[in-house]
mmCIF file of C-alpha atoms and ligand atoms in Angstrom:
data_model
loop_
_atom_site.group_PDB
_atom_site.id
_atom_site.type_symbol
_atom_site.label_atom_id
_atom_site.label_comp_id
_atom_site.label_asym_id
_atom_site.label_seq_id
_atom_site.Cartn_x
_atom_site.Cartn_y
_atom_site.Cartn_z
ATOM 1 C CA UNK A 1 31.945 99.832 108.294
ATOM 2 C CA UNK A 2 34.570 100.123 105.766
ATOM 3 C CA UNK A 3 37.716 97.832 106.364
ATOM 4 C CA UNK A 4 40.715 100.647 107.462
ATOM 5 C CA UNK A 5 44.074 98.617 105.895
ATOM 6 C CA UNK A 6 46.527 101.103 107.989
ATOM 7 C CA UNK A 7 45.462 98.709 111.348
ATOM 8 C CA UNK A 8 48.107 96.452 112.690
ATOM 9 C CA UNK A 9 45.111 94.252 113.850
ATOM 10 C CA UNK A 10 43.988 93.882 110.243
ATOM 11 C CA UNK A 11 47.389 92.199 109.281
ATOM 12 C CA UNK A 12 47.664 89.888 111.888
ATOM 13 C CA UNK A 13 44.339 88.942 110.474
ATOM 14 C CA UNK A 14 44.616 88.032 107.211
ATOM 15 C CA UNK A 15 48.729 86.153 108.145
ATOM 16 C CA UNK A 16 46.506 83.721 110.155
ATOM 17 C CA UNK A 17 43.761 83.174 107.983
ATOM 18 C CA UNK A 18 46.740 82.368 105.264
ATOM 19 C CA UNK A 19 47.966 79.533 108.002
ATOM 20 C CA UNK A 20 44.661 78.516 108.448
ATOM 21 C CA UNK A 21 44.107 78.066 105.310
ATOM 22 C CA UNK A 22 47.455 75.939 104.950
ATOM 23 C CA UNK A 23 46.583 73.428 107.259
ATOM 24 C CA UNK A 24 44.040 72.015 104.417
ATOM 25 C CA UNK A 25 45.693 72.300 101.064
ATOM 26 C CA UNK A 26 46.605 68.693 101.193
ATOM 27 C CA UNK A 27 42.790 67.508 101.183
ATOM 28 C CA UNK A 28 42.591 69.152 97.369
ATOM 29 C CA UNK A 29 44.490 68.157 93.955
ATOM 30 C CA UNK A 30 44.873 70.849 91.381
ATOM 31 C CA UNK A 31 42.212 70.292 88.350
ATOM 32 C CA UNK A 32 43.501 67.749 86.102
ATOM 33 C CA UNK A 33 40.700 67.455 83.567
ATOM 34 C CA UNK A 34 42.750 70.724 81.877
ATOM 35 C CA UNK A 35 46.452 69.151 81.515
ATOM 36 C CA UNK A 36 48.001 72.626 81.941
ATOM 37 C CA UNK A 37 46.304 73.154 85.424
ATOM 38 C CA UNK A 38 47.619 69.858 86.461
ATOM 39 C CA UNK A 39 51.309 70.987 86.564
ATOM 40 C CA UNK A 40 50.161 73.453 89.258
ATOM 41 C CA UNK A 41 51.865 72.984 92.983
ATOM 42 C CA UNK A 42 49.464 72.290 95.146
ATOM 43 C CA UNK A 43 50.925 73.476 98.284
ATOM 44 C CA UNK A 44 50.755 77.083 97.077
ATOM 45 C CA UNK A 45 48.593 79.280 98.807
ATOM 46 C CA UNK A 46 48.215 83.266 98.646
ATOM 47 C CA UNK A 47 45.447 86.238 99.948
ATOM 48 C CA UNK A 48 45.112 89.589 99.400
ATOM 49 C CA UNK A 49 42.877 92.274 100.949
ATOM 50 C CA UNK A 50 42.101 95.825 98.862
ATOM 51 C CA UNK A 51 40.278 98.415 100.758
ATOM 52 C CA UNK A 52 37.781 100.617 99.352
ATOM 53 C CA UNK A 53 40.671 103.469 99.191
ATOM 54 C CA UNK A 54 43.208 100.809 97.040
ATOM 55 C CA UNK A 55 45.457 99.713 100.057
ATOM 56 C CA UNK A 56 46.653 96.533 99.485
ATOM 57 C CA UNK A 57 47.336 93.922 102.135
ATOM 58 C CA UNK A 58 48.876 90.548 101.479
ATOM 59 C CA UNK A 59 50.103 87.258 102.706
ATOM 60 C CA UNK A 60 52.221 84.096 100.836
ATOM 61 C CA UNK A 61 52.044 83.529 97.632
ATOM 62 C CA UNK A 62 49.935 86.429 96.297
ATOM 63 C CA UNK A 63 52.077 86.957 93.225
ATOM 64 C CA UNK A 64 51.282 83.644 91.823
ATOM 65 C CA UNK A 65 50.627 84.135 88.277
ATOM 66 C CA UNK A 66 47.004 82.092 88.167
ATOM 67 C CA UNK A 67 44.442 81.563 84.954
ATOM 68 C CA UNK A 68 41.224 83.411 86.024
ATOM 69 C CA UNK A 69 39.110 80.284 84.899
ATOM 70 C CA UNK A 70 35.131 81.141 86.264
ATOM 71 C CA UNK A 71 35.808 84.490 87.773
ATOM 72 C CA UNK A 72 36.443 85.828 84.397
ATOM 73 C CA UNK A 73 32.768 84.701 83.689
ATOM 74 C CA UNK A 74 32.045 87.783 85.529
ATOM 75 C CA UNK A 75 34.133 89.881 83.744
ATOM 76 C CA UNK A 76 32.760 88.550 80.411
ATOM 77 C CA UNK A 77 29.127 88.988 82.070
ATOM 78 C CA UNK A 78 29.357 92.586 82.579
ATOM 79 C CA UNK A 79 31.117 93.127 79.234
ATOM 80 C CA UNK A 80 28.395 91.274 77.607
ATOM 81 C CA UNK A 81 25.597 93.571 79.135
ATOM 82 C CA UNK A 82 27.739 97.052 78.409
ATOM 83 C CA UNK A 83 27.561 95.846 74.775
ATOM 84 C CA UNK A 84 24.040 94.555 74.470
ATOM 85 C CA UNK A 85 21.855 95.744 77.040
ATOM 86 C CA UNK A 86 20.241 93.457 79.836
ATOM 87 C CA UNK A 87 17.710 92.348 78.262
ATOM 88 C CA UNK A 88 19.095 90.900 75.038
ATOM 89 C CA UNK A 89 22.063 88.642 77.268
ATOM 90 C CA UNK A 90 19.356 87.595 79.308
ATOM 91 C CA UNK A 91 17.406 86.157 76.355
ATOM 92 C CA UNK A 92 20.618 83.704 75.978
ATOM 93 C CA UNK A 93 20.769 82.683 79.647
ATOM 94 C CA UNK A 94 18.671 82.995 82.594
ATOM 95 C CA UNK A 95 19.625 83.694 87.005
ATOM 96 C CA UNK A 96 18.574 80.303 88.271
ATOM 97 C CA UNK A 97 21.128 78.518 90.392
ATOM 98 C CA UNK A 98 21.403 74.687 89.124
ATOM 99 C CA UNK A 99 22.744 72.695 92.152
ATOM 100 C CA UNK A 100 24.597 71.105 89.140
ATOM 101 C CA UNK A 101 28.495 70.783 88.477
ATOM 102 C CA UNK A 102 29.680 74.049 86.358
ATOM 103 C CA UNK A 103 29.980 72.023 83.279
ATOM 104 C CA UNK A 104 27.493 69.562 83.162
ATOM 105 C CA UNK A 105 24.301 70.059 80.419
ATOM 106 C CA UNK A 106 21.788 67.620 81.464
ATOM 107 C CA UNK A 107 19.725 70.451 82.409
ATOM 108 C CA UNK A 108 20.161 72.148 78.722
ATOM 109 C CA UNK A 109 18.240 69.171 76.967
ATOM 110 C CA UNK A 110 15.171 68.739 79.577
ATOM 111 C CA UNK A 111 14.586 72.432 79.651
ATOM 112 C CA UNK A 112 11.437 73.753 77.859
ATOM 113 C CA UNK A 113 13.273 77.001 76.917
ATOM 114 C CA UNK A 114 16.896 75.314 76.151
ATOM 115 C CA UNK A 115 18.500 78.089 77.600
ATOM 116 C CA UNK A 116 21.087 77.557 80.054
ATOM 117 C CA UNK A 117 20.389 78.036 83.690
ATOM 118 C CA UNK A 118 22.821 81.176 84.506
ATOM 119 C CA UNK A 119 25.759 82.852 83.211
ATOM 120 C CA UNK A 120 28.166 80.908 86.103
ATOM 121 C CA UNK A 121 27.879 77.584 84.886
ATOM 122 C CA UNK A 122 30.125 76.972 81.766
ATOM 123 C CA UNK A 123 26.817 76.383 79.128
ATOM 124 C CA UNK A 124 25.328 80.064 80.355
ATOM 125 C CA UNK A 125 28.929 81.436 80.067
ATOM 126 C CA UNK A 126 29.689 80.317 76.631
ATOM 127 C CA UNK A 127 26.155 81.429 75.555
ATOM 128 C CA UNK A 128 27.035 85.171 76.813
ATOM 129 C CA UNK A 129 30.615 84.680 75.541
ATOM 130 C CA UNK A 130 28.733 84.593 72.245
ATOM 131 C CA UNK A 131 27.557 87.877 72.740
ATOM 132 C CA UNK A 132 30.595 90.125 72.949
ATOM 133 C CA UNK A 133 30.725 91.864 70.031
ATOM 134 C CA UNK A 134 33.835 92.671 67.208
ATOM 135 C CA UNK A 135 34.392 92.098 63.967
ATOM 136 C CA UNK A 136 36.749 89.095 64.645
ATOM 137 C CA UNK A 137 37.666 86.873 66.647
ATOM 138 C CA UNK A 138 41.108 88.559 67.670
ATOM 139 C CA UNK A 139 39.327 92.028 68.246
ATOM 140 C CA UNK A 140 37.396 90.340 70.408
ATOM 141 C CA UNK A 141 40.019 88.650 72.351
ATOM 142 C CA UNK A 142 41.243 91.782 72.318
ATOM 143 C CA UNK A 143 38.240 93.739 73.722
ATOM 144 C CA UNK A 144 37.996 91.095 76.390
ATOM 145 C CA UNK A 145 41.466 91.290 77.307
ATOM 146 C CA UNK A 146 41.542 95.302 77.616
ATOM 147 C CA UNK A 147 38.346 95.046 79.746
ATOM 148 C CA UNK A 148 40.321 93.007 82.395
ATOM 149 C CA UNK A 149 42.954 95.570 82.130
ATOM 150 C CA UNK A 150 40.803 98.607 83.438
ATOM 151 C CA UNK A 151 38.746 95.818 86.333
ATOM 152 C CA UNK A 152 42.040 94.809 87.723
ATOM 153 C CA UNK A 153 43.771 97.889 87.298
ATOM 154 C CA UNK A 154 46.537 96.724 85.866
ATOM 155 C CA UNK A 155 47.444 97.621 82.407
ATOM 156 C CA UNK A 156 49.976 94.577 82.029
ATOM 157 C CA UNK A 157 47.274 91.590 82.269
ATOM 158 C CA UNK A 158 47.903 88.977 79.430
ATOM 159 C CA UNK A 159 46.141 85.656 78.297
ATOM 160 C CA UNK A 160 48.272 82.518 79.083
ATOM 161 C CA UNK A 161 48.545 80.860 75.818
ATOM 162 C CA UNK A 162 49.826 77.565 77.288
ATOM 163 C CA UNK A 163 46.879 76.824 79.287
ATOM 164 C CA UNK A 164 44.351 78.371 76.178
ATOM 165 C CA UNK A 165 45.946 75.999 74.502
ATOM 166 C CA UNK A 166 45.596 72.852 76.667
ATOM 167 C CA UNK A 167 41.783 74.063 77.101
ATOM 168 C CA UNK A 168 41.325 73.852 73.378
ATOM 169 C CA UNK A 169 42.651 70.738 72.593
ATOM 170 C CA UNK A 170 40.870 69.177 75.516
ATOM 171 C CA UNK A 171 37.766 70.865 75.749
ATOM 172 C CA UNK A 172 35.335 68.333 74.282
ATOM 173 C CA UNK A 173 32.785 68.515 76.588
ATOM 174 C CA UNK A 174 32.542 72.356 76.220
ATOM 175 C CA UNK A 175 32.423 71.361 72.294
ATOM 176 C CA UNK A 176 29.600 69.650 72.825
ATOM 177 C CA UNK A 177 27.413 72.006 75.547
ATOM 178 C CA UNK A 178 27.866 75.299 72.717
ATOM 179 C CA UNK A 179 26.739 72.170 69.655
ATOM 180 C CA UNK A 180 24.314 71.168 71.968
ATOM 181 C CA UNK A 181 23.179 74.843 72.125
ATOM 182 C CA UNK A 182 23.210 75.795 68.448
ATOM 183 C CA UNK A 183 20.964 73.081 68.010
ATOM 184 C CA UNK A 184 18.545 74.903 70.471
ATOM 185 C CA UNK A 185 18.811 78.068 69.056
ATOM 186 C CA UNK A 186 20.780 79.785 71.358
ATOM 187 C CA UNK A 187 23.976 80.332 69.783
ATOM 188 C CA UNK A 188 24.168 82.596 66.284
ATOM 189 C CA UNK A 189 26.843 81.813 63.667
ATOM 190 C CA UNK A 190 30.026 79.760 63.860
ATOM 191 C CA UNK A 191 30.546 77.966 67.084
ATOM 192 C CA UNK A 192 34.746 77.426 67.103
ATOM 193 C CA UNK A 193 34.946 81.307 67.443
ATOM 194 C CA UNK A 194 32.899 81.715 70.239
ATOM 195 C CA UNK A 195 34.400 79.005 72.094
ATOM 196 C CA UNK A 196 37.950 80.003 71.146
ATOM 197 C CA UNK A 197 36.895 83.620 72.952
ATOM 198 C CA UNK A 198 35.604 81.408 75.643
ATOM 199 C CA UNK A 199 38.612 79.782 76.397
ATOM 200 C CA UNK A 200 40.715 83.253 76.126
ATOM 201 C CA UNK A 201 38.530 84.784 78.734
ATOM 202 C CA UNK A 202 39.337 81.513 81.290
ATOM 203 C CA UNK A 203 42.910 82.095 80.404
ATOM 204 C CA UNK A 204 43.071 85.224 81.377
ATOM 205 C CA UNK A 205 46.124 85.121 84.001
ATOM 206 C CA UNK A 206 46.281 87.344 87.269
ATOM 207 C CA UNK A 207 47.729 87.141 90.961
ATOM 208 C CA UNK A 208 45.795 87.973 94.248
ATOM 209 C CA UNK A 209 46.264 91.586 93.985
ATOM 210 C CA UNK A 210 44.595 91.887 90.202
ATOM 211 C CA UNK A 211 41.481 89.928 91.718
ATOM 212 C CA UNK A 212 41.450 91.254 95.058
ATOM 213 C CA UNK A 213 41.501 95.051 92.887
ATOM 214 C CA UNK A 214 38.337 93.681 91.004
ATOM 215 C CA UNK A 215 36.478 92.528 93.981
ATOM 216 C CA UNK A 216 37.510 96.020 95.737
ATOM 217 C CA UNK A 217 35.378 97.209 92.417
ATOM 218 C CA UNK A 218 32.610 95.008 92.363
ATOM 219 C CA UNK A 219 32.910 95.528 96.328
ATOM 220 C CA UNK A 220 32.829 99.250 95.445
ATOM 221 C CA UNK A 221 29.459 99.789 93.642
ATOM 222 C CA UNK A 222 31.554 99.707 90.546
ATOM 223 C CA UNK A 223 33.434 102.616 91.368
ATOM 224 C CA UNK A 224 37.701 102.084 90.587
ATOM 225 C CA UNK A 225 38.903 102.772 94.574
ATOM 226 C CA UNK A 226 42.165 104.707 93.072
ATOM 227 C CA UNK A 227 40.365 106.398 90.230
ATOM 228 C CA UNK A 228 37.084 107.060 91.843
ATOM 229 C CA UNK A 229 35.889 106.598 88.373
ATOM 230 C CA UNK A 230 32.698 104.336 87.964
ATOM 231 C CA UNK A 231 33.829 101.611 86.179
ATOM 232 C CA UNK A 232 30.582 99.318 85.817
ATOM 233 C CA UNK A 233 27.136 100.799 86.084
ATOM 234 C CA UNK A 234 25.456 100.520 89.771
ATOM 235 C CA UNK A 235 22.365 98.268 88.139
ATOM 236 C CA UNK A 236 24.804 95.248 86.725
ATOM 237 C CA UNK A 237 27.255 95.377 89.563
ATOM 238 C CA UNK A 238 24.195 94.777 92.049
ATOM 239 C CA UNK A 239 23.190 92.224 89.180
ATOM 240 C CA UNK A 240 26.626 90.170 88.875
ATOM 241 C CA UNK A 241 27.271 90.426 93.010
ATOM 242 C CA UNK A 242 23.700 88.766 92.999
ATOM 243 C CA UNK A 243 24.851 85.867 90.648
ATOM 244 C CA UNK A 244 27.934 85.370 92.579
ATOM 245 C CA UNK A 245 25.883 84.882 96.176
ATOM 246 C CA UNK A 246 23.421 82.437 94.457
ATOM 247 C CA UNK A 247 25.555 80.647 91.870
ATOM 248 C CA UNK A 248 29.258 81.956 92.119
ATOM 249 C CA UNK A 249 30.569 78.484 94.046
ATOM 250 C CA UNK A 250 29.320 75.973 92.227
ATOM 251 C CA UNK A 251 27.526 73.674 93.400
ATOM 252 C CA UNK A 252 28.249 74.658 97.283
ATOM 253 C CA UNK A 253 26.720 77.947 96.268
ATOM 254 C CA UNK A 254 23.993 77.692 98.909
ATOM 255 C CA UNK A 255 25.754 76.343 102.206
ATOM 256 C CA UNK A 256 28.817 79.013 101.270
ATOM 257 C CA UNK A 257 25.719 82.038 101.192
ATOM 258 C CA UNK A 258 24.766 80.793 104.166
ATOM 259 C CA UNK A 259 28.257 80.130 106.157
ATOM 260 C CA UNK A 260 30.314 82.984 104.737
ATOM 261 C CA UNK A 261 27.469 85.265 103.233
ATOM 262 C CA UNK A 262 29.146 87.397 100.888
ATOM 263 C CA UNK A 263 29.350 87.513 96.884
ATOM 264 C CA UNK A 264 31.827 85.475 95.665
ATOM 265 C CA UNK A 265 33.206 83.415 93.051
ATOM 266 C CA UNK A 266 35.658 80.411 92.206
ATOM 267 C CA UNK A 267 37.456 79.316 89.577
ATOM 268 C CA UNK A 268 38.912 75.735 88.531
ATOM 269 C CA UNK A 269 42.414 77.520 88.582
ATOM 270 C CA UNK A 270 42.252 77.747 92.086
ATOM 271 C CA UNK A 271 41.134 81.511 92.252
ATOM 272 C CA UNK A 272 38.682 82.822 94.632
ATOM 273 C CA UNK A 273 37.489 86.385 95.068
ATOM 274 C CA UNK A 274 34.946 87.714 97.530
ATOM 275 C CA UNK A 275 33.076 91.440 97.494
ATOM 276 C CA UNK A 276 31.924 91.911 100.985
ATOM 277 C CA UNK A 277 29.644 95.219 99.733
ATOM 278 C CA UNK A 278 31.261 98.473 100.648
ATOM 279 C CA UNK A 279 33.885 97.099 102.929
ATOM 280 C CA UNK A 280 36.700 95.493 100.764
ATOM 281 C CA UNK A 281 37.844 93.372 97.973
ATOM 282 C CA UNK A 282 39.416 89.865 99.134
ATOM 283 C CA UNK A 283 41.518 86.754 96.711
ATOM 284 C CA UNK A 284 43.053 84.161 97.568
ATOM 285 C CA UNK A 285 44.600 81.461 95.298
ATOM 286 C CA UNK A 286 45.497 77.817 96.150
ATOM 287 C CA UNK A 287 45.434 75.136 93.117
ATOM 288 C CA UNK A 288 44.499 72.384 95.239
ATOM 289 C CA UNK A 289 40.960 72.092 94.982
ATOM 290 C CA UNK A 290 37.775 69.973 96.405
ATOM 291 C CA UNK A 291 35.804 67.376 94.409
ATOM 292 C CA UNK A 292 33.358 70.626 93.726
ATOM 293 C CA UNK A 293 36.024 72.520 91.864
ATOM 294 C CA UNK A 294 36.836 75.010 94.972
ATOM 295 C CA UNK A 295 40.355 76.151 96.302
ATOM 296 C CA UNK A 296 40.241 74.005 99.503
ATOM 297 C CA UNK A 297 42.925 76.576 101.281
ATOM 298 C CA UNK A 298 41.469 79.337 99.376
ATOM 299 C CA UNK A 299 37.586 78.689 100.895
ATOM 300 C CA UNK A 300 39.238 78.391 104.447
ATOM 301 C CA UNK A 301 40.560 81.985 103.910
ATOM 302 C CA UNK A 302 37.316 83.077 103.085
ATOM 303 C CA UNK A 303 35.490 81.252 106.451
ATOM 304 C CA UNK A 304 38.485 82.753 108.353
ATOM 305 C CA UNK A 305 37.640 86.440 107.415
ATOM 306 C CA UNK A 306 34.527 86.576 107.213
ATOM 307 C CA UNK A 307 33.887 85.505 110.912
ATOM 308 C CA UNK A 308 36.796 87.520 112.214
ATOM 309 C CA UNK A 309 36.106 91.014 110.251
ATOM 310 C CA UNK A 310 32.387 90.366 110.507
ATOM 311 C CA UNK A 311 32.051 90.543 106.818
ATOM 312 C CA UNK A 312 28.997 88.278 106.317
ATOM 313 C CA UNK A 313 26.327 90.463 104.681
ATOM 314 C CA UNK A 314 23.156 89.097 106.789
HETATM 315 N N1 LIG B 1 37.743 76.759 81.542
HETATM 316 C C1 LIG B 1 37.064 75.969 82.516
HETATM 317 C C2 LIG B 1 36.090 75.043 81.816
HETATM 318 O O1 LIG B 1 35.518 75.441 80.845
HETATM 319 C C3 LIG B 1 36.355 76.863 83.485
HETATM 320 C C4 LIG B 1 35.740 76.098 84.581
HETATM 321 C C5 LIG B 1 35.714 76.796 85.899
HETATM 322 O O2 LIG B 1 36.605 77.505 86.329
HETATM 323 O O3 LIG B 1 34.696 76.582 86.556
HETATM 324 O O4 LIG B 1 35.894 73.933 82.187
#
């Protein structure tokens, strides 16, 4: 059954799954491996509900200007696919979850085929960022930026420069998974560029109600809840919504399918958004995160709803 937003019952809801969620932000630290993140209070937390009609529902800090960090990797994904076709991204990347960390690239050396595991994980991310098309870099960063526009709905959405910038001066290890893939064939022409777009698309800064508008898509089938227009073709959003139930929380992936059971994914900047299919688009942001790279308040949100609005998809 569709989530109704208009209920009294519904708001009660989602205030005490935002105190819930409080009790635990001080078992998490923001990410520190990206200086920028680092300045980030940990004691924030913020959720926000969109129904399939685009009511909004909130609680705390839901205006919390946030980089995107891994949720943009779906973004990018479906961008990557309306430009190419299925078939070609999927020649860069495959749909196998890894059990791995998001960045690590052991796997991208022992692998027959070199290419990287799926297009969550950092490697497979930066292999499809490689993909999106334009003639240079900045139309590209542009093209990216304009496609987050239309999924959040919100014609305002910016890059955050400051913590692009911190990811490129820091970002040696992602220097060395795209090398690593060049060397394997999987990445054509100049590497910087590609990882420059790479690092745009993670910088990509929303609150809970830009995310909670994309999940309300991806929720959806694709379909813009204000607009009614169809946003993202019926075939990839069943494709990405996939990804995010087998590989869209890291390396928890698998016991968070199983516990909360619906399509979600995290990002390092705290972000989490969650597409319980054709019932409602849900974010929720807390910087403090586990040793796994998840919003520690943010995945108690998540538990909290899913049990008490029946939302798990099995
Ligand atoms: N920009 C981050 C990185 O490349 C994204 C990681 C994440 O959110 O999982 O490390």
């Amino acid at each position: 059954m569709m989530l109704d937003l208009e209920s009294v019952e519904q708001e009660k809801l989602i205030r005490q799954a935002l105190s819930y969620g409080h009790k635990f932000v001080r078992y998490g630290k923001p990410a520190d491996y990206i200086p920028e993140l680092a300045k980030k209070d940990p004691s924030k937390l913020g959720v926000a509900v969109c129904d399939l009609n685009g009511n909004m529902m909130t609680a705390g800090d839901c205006d919390e200007q946030f980089t995107m960090q891994s949720i943009a990797k779906v973004m990018s994904l479906i961008l990557a696919i309306e430009q190419n076709g299925f078939e070609y991204v999927f020649t860069k990347v495959g749909m196998e979850p890894t059990g791995d960390a998001f960045n690590s690239m052991v796997r991208l050396e022992s692998l027959i085929k070199k290419k990287p595991f799926n297009p969550m994980i950092n490697a497979g991310a930066i292999a499809v960022a490689s993909c999106i098309r334009g003639s240079s870099l900045e139309e590209r960063q542009r093209c990216c930026v304009e496609f987050a526009r239309k999924l959040t709905g919100n014609p305002k959405l910016d890059v955050d420069y400051e913590v692009f910038r911190s990811e490129k001066e820091t970002g040696h290890k992602n220097r060395a998974i795209i090398n690593l893939m060049k060397a394997n064939g999987i990445i054509d022409g100049d590497v910087e560029p590609h990882l420059d777009l790479y690092f745009t698309i993670c910088s990509l800064s929303a609150n809970c109600r830009d995310m909670a508008f994309f999940a309300a898509v991806l929720a959806n089938n694709g379909v813009n809840p204000n607009t009614k227009e169809q946003l993202i073709p019926l075939r990839v959003v069943k494709l990405v919504r996939s990804l995010m139930v087998t590989c869209g929380m890291y390396d928890y992936s698998g016991e968070y399918a199983a516990t909360v059971g619906m399509p979600s994914k995290s990002g390092v900047g705290g972000g989490i958004i969650a597409a319980p299919i054709g019932k409602c688009g849900i974010a929720a942001y807390g910087p403090a995160l586990d040793e796994k790279g998840n919003s520690v308040g943010g995945l108690k949100i998540m538990e909290f709803l899913s049990e008490k609005m029946d939302l798990h998809m099995f």
